[in-house]
Coordinates of C-alpha atoms in Angstrom, one line a residue:
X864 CA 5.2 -67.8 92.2
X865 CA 7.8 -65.6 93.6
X866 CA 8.6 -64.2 90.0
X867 CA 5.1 -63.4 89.2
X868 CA 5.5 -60.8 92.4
X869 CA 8.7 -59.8 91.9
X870 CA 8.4 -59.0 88.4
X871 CA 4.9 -56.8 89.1
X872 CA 7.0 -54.9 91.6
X873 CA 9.6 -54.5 89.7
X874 CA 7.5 -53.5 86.7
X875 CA 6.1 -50.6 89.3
X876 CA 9.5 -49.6 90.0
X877 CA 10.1 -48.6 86.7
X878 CA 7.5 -46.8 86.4
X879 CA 8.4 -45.1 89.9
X880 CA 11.5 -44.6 89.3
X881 CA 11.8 -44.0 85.9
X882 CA 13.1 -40.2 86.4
X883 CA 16.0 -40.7 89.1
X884 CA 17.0 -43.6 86.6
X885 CA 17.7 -41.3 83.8
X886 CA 18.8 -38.4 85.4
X887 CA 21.6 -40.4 87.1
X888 CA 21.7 -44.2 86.0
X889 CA 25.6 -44.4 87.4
X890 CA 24.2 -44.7 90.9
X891 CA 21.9 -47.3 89.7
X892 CA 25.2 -48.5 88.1
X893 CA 26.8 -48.5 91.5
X894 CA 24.0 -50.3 93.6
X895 CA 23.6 -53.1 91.1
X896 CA 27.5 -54.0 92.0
X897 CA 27.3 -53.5 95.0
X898 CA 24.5 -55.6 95.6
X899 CA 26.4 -58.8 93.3
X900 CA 29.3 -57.9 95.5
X901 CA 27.3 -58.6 98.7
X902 CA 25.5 -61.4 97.3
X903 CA 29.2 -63.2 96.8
X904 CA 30.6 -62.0 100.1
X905 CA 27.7 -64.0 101.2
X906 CA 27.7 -66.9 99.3
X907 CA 31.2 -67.4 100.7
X908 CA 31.8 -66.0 104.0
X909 CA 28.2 -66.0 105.2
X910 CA 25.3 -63.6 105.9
X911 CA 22.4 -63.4 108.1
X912 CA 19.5 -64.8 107.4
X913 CA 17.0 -61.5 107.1
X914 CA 19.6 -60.3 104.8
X915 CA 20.6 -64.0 102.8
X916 CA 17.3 -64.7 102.2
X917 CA 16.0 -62.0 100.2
X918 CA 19.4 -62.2 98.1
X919 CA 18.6 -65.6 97.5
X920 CA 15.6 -65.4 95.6
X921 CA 16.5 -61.7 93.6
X922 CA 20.4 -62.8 92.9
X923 CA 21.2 -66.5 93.3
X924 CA 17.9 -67.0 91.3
X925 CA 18.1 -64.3 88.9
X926 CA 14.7 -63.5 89.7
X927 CA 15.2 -59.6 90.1
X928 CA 17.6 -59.3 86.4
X929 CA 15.2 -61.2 84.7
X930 CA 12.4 -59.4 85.9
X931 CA 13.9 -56.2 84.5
X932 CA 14.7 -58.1 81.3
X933 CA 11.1 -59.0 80.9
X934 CA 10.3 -55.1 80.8
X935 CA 13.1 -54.5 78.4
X936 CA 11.9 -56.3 76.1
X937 CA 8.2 -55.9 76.7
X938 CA 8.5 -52.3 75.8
X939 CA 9.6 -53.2 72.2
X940 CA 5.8 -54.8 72.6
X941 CA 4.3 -51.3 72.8
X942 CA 2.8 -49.4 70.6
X943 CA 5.2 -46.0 69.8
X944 CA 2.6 -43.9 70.8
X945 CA 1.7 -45.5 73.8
X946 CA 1.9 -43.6 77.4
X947 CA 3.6 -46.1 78.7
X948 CA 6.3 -46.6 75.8
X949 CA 6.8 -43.0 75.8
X950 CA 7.7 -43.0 79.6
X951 CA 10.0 -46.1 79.8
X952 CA 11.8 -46.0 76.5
X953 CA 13.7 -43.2 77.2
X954 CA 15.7 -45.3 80.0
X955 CA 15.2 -49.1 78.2
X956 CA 19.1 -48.6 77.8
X957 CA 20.0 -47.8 81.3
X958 CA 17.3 -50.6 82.4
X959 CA 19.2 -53.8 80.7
X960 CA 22.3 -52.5 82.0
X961 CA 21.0 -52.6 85.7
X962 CA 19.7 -55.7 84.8
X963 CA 23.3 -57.3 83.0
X964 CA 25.0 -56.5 86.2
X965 CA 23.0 -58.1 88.3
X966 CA 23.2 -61.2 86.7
X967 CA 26.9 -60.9 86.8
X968 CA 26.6 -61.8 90.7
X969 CA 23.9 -64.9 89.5
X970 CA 26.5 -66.0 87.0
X971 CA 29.2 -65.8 88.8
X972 CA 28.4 -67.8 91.7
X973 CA 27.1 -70.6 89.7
X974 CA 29.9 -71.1 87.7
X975 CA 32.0 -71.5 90.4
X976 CA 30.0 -74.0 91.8
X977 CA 29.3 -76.1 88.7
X978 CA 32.7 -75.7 87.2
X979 CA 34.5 -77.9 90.0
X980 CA 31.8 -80.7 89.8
X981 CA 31.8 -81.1 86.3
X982 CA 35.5 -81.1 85.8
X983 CA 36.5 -82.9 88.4
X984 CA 34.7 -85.6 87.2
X985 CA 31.5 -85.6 89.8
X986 CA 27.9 -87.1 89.0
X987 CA 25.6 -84.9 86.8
X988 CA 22.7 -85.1 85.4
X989 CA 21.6 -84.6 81.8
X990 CA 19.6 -82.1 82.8
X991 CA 21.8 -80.0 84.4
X992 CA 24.7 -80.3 82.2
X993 CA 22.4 -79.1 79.5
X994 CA 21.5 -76.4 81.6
X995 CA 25.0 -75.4 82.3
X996 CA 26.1 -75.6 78.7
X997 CA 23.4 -73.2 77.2
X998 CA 24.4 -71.3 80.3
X999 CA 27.3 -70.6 79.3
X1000 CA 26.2 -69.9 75.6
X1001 CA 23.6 -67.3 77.2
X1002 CA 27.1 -65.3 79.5
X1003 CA 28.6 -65.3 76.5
X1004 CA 25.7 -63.6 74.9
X1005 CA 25.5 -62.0 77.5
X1006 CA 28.5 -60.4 78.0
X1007 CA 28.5 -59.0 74.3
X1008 CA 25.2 -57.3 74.8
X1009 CA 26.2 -55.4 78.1
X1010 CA 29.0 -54.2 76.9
X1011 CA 27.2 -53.2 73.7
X1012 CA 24.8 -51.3 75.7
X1013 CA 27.3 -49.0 77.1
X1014 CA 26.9 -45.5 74.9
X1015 CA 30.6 -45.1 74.8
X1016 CA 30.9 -48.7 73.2
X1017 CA 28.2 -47.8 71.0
X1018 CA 29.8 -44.1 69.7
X1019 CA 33.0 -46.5 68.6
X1020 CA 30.4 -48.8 66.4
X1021 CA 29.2 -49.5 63.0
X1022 CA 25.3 -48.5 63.1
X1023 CA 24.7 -51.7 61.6
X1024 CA 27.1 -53.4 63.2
X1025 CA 25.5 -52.6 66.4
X1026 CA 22.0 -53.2 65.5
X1027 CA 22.9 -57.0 64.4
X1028 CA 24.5 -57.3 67.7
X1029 CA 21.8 -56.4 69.6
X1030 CA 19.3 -58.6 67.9
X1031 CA 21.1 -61.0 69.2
X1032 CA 18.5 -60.1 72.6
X1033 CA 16.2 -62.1 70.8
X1034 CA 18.1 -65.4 70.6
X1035 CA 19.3 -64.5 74.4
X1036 CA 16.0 -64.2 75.5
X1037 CA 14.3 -67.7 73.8
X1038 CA 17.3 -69.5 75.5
X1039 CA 16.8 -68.2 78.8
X1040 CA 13.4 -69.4 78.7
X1041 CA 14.8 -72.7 77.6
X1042 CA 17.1 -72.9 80.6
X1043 CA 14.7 -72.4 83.1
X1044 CA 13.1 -75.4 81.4
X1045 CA 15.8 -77.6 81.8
X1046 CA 16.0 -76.8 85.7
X1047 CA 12.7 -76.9 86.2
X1048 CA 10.5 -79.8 84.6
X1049 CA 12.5 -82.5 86.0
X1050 CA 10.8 -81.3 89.3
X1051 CA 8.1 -80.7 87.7
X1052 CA 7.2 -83.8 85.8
X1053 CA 7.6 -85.9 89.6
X1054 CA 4.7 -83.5 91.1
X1055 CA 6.6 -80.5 92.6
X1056 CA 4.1 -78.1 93.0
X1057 CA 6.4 -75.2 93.2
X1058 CA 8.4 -76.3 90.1
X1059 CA 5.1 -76.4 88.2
X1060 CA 4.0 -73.1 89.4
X1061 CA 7.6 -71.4 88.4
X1062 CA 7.1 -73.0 84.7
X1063 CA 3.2 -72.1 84.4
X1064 CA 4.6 -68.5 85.3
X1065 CA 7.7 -68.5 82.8
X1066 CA 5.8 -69.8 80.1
X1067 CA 2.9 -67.1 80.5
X1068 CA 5.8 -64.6 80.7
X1069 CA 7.9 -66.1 77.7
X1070 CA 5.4 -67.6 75.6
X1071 CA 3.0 -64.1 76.1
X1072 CA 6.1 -62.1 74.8
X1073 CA 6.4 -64.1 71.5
X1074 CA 3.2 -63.4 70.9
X1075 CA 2.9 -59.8 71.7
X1076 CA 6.5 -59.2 69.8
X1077 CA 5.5 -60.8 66.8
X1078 CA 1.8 -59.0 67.1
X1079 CA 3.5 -55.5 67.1
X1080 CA 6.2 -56.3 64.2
X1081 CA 3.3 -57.3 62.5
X1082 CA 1.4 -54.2 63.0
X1083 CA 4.0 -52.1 62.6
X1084 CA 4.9 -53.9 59.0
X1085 CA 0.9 -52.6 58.1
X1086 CA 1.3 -49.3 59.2
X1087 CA 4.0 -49.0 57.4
X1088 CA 2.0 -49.8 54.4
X1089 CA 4.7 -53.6 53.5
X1090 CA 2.4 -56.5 53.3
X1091 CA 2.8 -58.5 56.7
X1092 CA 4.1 -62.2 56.7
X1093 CA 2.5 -63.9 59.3
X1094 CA 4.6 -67.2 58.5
X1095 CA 8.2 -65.2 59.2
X1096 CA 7.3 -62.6 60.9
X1097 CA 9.6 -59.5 60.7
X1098 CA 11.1 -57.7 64.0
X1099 CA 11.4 -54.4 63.7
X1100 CA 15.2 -52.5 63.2
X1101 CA 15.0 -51.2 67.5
X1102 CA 16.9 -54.0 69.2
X1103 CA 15.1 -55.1 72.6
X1104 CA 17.7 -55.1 75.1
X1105 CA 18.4 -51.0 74.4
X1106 CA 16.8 -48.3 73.5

């Protein structure tokens, strides 16, 4: 249940601060890192617990980066002329970058964790190992669409070139959903309320975007005057993780 609130303030945020954000996304930039930067100083040397505890549940668990990922890609949901699109599009860019370093912090904790155990030959379970294996498929993916976000990368790209790239946000975002999953329903399956809650909420969240993503390419296919496909659905050129 913490998601559900974090994303809902997080989603206000946006909103909020949607003009500092574009008028100087470097600071934004800046406090990102040095938030992953105190998260790992923590996770190694130790914190106090007013200040460990909150970094927890936004870093550690990844809830804050995927909560702005949700809004990145929910506002390839929207219709063009919508208030709302017209207000957040303009820093959808700057947003998933915020976003991809926070989860640098997330990512590089775990793996520094799990890399020991599973190499040095400790006892795993499927689940997890699963879980660490698509999550190393997802920093890889992950990796390629930060650093594809950055204008100054994009200037040196193909068009096309980048556009395939960054449809690789859709892939990215299905197995995220598929990772929680893995970590979750083991939990979930024995009766862990909490577990089941998290799941209910990610699949609402996950699920609710397949639906509203293909519903707009869909849409968008008909006002465009192409006969839509409801079988294989169509996204639309406008990659999700930038604008």
């Amino acid at each position: 249940m913490d998601f559900a609130i974090i994303l809902l303030v997080t989603i206000a945020a946006c909103f909020a601060l949607r003009n500092p954000v574009k008028a100087c996304p470097t600071a934004f930039y800046a406090v990102a890192i040095a938030v992953d930067v105190l998260f790992v100083f923590g996770s190694t040397v130790g914190l106090p617990r007013a200040v460990w505890s909150p970094l927890f549940v936004l870093i550690q668990k990844c809830e804050l980066s995927l909560a702005m990922f949700v809004v990145v890609m929910f506002i390839g949901c929207l219709a063009k002329e919508s208030r709302a699109c017209k207000w957040l599009k303009p820093i959808r860019s700057e947003l998933s970058i915020i976003a991809w370093f926070l989860s640098l912090g997330h990512m590089a904790v775990y793996l520094e964790s799990y890399l020991p155990r599973i190499f040095g030959g400790g006892a795993i379970s499927g689940n997890v190992m699963g879980a660490f294996a698509l999550a190393i498929v997802l920093l890889v993916l992950l990796i390629v669409l930060g650093v594809t976000s950055f204008a100054f990368v994009k200037k040196t790209m193909r068009t096309e070139t980048w556009k395939k790239v960054q449809k690789l946000a859709y892939p990215f975002f299905g197995l995220v959903y598929v990772h929680l999953l893995l970590m979750l329903l083991p939990s979930a399956l024995h009766g862990g309320l909490a577990a089941q809650a998290s799941v209910a909420v990610y699949s609402v969240v996950f699920v609710g975007y397949g639906l509203c993503r293909t519903g707009r390419a869909l849409l968008d296919r008909q006002d465009a005057g192409a006969p839509a496909r409801a079988s294989a659905p169509s996204f639309s050129e406008e990659p999700d993780l930038v604008s």
